[in-house]
């Protein structure tokens, strides 16, 4: 019996499979420092213990996307080790706050399978859940990923494309955010004066700044998240593929765009839900990422007068500035667009 694993191929998945992922990961302040070094995120609640305590947290929480990436990384060896590309996300909810010292584990359920017309690959749909050491769910989300087949002649055991909600219900948001003491929110220290009522549906914000991606950074990030997908770090394998080079992890793009969004959304401190997301085009080392956001909707949270929810579309581009808010040309995305992410985030009222 083989003692090593080559990962699952498309024909190895069965709808209804529940997979318990290795390895538990204790999140530390060292992880936080490295995450900040990689992306330069500046949101005050996650950056300052004093600021976090003043507004009602017992200490600075772990950045929501760092939690997401760690949980995602747990799933890679079992779901996407043999992936061609991660395609999209839906129904994401941040369910509990994670602090330094918490240990995260992950499970996934296979909820859909669809063979591609080429017969060389198929799409696997999974619902993944992150757990804290005390059994609390901290995160769940659906993603779908294109996975290679081991044998092109193999047929899937069954096929199903799951129906997914277009948005997360605002009533299901806010569980990971404690009641805030808004008197303690220092808008000078947070970096901008804008609150919930200062944003209008349809408003578009160019985040102005850009970040050039280097190989060393994205390789460090995949290792930080214990993401073992070959497409991100194995140059020996990738030069023999059609693309011919390493792909930058799509989550790396999300975190870069989120960090850039601070310039314009400085008080949008907590990602509460992910409605949908698409990695429109690949990113490679040497490309420069820019970003812009659009306010798609606003929502009150039941029983809360301290925060409101903004539904935001976050668009990232490569080697293209965003003052004209590039997105679509007809049914296709405009050249240079690499990420289209629809999410809910909380902001003080």
Short mmCIF file of C-alpha atoms in Angstrom, two decimals, residues 2-239:
data_model
loop_
_atom_site.label_atom_id
_atom_site.label_comp_id
_atom_site.label_asym_id
_atom_site.label_seq_id
_atom_site.Cartn_x
_atom_site.Cartn_y
_atom_site.Cartn_z
CA UNK A 2 1.42 3.37 -1.05
CA UNK A 3 2.51 5.60 1.80
CA UNK A 4 2.39 8.78 -0.28
CA UNK A 5 -0.56 10.54 -1.89
CA UNK A 6 -0.87 12.00 -5.37
CA UNK A 7 -4.16 13.67 -4.46
CA UNK A 8 -7.64 13.06 -5.82
CA UNK A 9 -8.39 13.27 -9.51
CA UNK A 10 -11.83 14.17 -10.83
CA UNK A 11 -13.04 10.57 -11.10
CA UNK A 12 -12.11 9.94 -7.44
CA UNK A 13 -14.81 12.27 -6.10
CA UNK A 14 -18.32 11.17 -5.18
CA UNK A 15 -21.25 13.44 -4.36
CA UNK A 16 -21.91 13.26 -0.63
CA UNK A 17 -18.31 12.48 0.34
CA UNK A 18 -17.32 14.24 3.58
CA UNK A 19 -13.57 14.78 3.88
CA UNK A 20 -11.79 15.58 7.13
CA UNK A 21 -8.66 17.53 6.27
CA UNK A 22 -5.21 17.44 7.88
CA UNK A 23 -3.42 19.32 9.56
CA UNK A 24 -4.65 21.41 12.56
CA UNK A 25 -3.15 24.89 12.49
CA UNK A 26 -2.70 27.17 15.50
CA UNK A 27 -2.77 30.78 14.33
CA UNK A 28 -0.22 33.05 15.97
CA UNK A 29 0.81 36.69 16.00
CA UNK A 30 3.71 35.57 13.83
CA UNK A 31 1.22 34.57 11.13
CA UNK A 32 -0.40 37.99 11.49
CA UNK A 33 2.93 39.78 11.08
CA UNK A 34 3.82 37.75 8.00
CA UNK A 35 0.37 38.32 6.49
CA UNK A 36 0.83 42.07 7.01
CA UNK A 37 4.26 41.91 5.39
CA UNK A 38 2.83 40.14 2.35
CA UNK A 39 -0.18 42.39 1.75
CA UNK A 40 0.26 45.58 3.78
CA UNK A 41 -3.31 45.50 5.11
CA UNK A 42 -4.01 48.56 7.30
CA UNK A 43 -7.49 48.09 8.79
CA UNK A 44 -7.31 49.43 12.34
CA UNK A 45 -9.25 46.71 14.18
CA UNK A 46 -6.85 44.02 12.92
CA UNK A 47 -3.76 46.23 13.24
CA UNK A 48 -4.06 47.63 16.77
CA UNK A 49 -4.75 45.83 20.04
CA UNK A 50 -5.60 49.17 21.68
CA UNK A 51 -8.03 50.15 18.91
CA UNK A 52 -9.71 46.71 18.94
CA UNK A 53 -10.22 46.79 22.72
CA UNK A 54 -11.55 50.35 22.59
CA UNK A 55 -14.33 49.31 20.22
CA UNK A 56 -15.32 46.10 22.02
CA UNK A 57 -13.03 43.24 20.98
CA UNK A 58 -11.05 41.45 23.73
CA UNK A 59 -8.00 41.73 21.44
CA UNK A 60 -7.24 42.20 17.76
CA UNK A 61 -8.96 39.50 15.72
CA UNK A 62 -7.22 37.54 13.00
CA UNK A 63 -7.85 39.11 9.59
CA UNK A 64 -10.89 37.46 7.99
CA UNK A 65 -9.02 36.59 4.82
CA UNK A 66 -6.14 35.03 6.76
CA UNK A 67 -8.73 32.75 8.38
CA UNK A 68 -10.18 32.02 4.94
CA UNK A 69 -6.79 31.20 3.43
CA UNK A 70 -5.76 28.90 6.28
CA UNK A 71 -9.03 26.97 6.04
CA UNK A 72 -8.72 26.92 2.24
CA UNK A 73 -5.14 25.66 2.50
CA UNK A 74 -6.29 22.72 4.65
CA UNK A 75 -8.58 21.60 1.82
CA UNK A 76 -6.06 21.73 -1.02
CA UNK A 77 -4.33 18.33 -0.62
CA UNK A 78 -7.70 16.57 -0.74
CA UNK A 79 -9.62 18.76 -3.19
CA UNK A 80 -7.38 20.70 -5.54
CA UNK A 81 -3.90 19.18 -5.51
CA UNK A 82 -4.48 18.22 -9.15
CA UNK A 83 -6.43 21.35 -10.04
CA UNK A 84 -6.13 23.29 -13.25
CA UNK A 85 -7.69 26.37 -11.64
CA UNK A 86 -9.97 27.44 -8.82
CA UNK A 87 -13.05 28.87 -10.51
CA UNK A 88 -15.37 30.53 -8.02
CA UNK A 89 -16.98 30.96 -4.60
CA UNK A 90 -20.47 31.34 -3.15
CA UNK A 91 -22.45 31.23 0.11
CA UNK A 92 -19.47 32.26 2.26
CA UNK A 93 -20.18 33.21 5.89
CA UNK A 94 -17.78 34.23 8.65
CA UNK A 95 -19.41 32.72 11.72
CA UNK A 96 -17.11 33.36 14.70
CA UNK A 97 -14.14 35.53 15.56
CA UNK A 98 -10.69 33.94 15.48
CA UNK A 99 -7.92 35.22 17.77
CA UNK A 100 -4.21 34.44 18.05
CA UNK A 101 -3.84 31.11 19.83
CA UNK A 102 -6.92 29.54 18.24
CA UNK A 103 -6.45 26.29 16.32
CA UNK A 104 -8.26 25.77 13.02
CA UNK A 105 -9.29 22.57 11.27
CA UNK A 106 -11.40 22.01 8.16
CA UNK A 107 -13.88 19.60 6.59
CA UNK A 108 -15.43 19.54 3.11
CA UNK A 109 -18.51 17.93 1.59
CA UNK A 110 -18.65 17.20 -2.15
CA UNK A 111 -21.93 18.74 -3.32
CA UNK A 112 -21.53 18.63 -7.11
CA UNK A 113 -19.61 17.17 -10.05
CA UNK A 114 -19.62 18.04 -13.77
CA UNK A 115 -17.34 16.56 -16.41
CA UNK A 116 -16.02 19.04 -18.96
CA UNK A 117 -16.60 18.54 -22.67
CA UNK A 118 -12.90 17.94 -23.28
CA UNK A 119 -13.16 14.81 -21.07
CA UNK A 120 -9.73 15.66 -19.66
CA UNK A 121 -11.03 17.60 -16.65
CA UNK A 122 -14.12 18.11 -14.55
CA UNK A 123 -15.49 20.62 -12.06
CA UNK A 124 -15.80 19.64 -8.40
CA UNK A 125 -18.12 21.61 -6.08
CA UNK A 126 -17.42 21.47 -2.34
CA UNK A 127 -18.79 23.11 0.77
CA UNK A 128 -15.88 23.65 3.16
CA UNK A 129 -16.14 24.49 6.85
CA UNK A 130 -13.51 25.85 9.22
CA UNK A 131 -13.67 24.85 12.87
CA UNK A 132 -12.14 26.27 16.05
CA UNK A 133 -10.61 23.94 18.65
CA UNK A 134 -13.79 24.08 20.78
CA UNK A 135 -15.96 22.81 17.92
CA UNK A 136 -17.24 26.23 16.89
CA UNK A 137 -17.76 26.80 13.17
CA UNK A 138 -15.81 29.90 12.19
CA UNK A 139 -16.35 29.88 8.42
CA UNK A 140 -18.17 28.02 5.69
CA UNK A 141 -18.23 28.56 1.95
CA UNK A 142 -18.76 26.82 -1.38
CA UNK A 143 -16.10 26.73 -4.04
CA UNK A 144 -15.77 25.00 -7.38
CA UNK A 145 -12.54 23.94 -8.95
CA UNK A 146 -11.47 22.42 -12.27
CA UNK A 147 -9.60 19.18 -11.56
CA UNK A 148 -7.61 16.97 -13.94
CA UNK A 149 -8.67 13.41 -14.64
CA UNK A 150 -6.26 10.54 -14.17
CA UNK A 151 -7.94 8.59 -16.99
CA UNK A 152 -9.72 10.51 -19.73
CA UNK A 153 -12.02 7.54 -20.34
CA UNK A 154 -13.24 7.45 -16.72
CA UNK A 155 -16.80 8.62 -16.10
CA UNK A 156 -17.95 10.53 -13.00
CA UNK A 157 -19.97 8.45 -10.55
CA UNK A 158 -22.80 10.98 -10.86
CA UNK A 159 -23.19 14.53 -12.12
CA UNK A 160 -24.92 17.44 -10.43
CA UNK A 161 -24.45 21.20 -10.58
CA UNK A 162 -25.75 22.52 -7.24
CA UNK A 163 -28.12 25.47 -7.03
CA UNK A 164 -26.43 28.20 -5.01
CA UNK A 165 -27.93 31.31 -3.47
CA UNK A 166 -27.02 34.48 -5.40
CA UNK A 167 -26.36 36.35 -2.15
CA UNK A 168 -25.98 35.67 1.55
CA UNK A 169 -29.04 36.90 3.46
CA UNK A 170 -28.07 39.95 5.56
CA UNK A 171 -29.95 38.33 8.46
CA UNK A 172 -27.18 35.70 8.49
CA UNK A 173 -24.39 38.26 8.85
CA UNK A 174 -22.62 39.65 11.89
CA UNK A 175 -22.08 36.56 14.05
CA UNK A 176 -18.30 37.08 13.97
CA UNK A 177 -18.50 40.72 15.08
CA UNK A 178 -19.12 41.53 18.76
CA UNK A 179 -21.29 44.54 19.71
CA UNK A 180 -19.18 47.63 19.08
CA UNK A 181 -18.62 50.62 21.38
CA UNK A 182 -18.75 53.28 18.72
CA UNK A 183 -17.66 55.96 21.19
CA UNK A 184 -14.29 54.24 21.16
CA UNK A 185 -13.95 54.28 17.36
CA UNK A 186 -11.36 56.95 16.59
CA UNK A 187 -11.94 57.95 12.97
CA UNK A 188 -8.65 59.84 12.91
CA UNK A 189 -6.76 56.69 13.81
CA UNK A 190 -8.80 54.43 11.52
CA UNK A 191 -7.83 56.61 8.57
CA UNK A 192 -11.11 58.06 7.24
CA UNK A 193 -14.31 59.70 8.55
CA UNK A 194 -16.76 57.71 6.43
CA UNK A 195 -19.53 55.68 8.08
CA UNK A 196 -22.37 53.51 6.78
CA UNK A 197 -24.58 56.44 5.80
CA UNK A 198 -21.79 58.09 3.80
CA UNK A 199 -21.94 55.42 1.08
CA UNK A 200 -24.52 55.30 -1.70
CA UNK A 201 -25.67 52.33 -3.77
CA UNK A 202 -24.05 52.60 -7.20
CA UNK A 203 -21.04 54.52 -5.90
CA UNK A 204 -17.72 53.47 -7.44
CA UNK A 205 -14.35 53.94 -5.79
CA UNK A 206 -10.97 53.72 -7.51
CA UNK A 207 -8.51 52.54 -4.86
CA UNK A 208 -5.73 54.32 -6.77
CA UNK A 209 -2.69 52.35 -5.59
CA UNK A 210 -1.07 49.34 -7.24
CA UNK A 211 1.10 46.45 -6.04
CA UNK A 212 3.53 44.50 -8.20
CA UNK A 213 3.65 40.79 -7.39
CA UNK A 214 6.95 38.93 -7.09
CA UNK A 215 7.55 35.19 -7.19
CA UNK A 216 9.00 35.17 -3.69
CA UNK A 217 5.86 36.76 -2.23
CA UNK A 218 3.28 34.44 -3.69
CA UNK A 219 5.40 31.37 -2.97
CA UNK A 220 5.73 32.53 0.64
CA UNK A 221 1.98 33.04 0.87
CA UNK A 222 1.16 29.55 -0.44
CA UNK A 223 3.50 28.09 2.17
CA UNK A 224 2.05 30.33 4.91
CA UNK A 225 -1.40 28.91 4.12
CA UNK A 226 0.01 25.36 3.68
CA UNK A 227 -1.47 25.38 0.18
CA UNK A 228 0.16 22.50 -1.70
CA UNK A 229 -1.40 22.98 -5.16
CA UNK A 230 1.30 22.24 -7.74
CA UNK A 231 0.22 25.06 -10.05
CA UNK A 232 1.43 27.63 -7.51
CA UNK A 233 4.86 26.41 -6.45
CA UNK A 234 6.18 23.57 -8.63
CA UNK A 235 8.05 25.19 -11.50
CA UNK A 236 9.37 21.82 -12.70
CA UNK A 237 5.80 20.65 -13.34
CA UNK A 238 4.35 23.93 -14.57
CA UNK A 239 6.87 24.57 -17.35
#
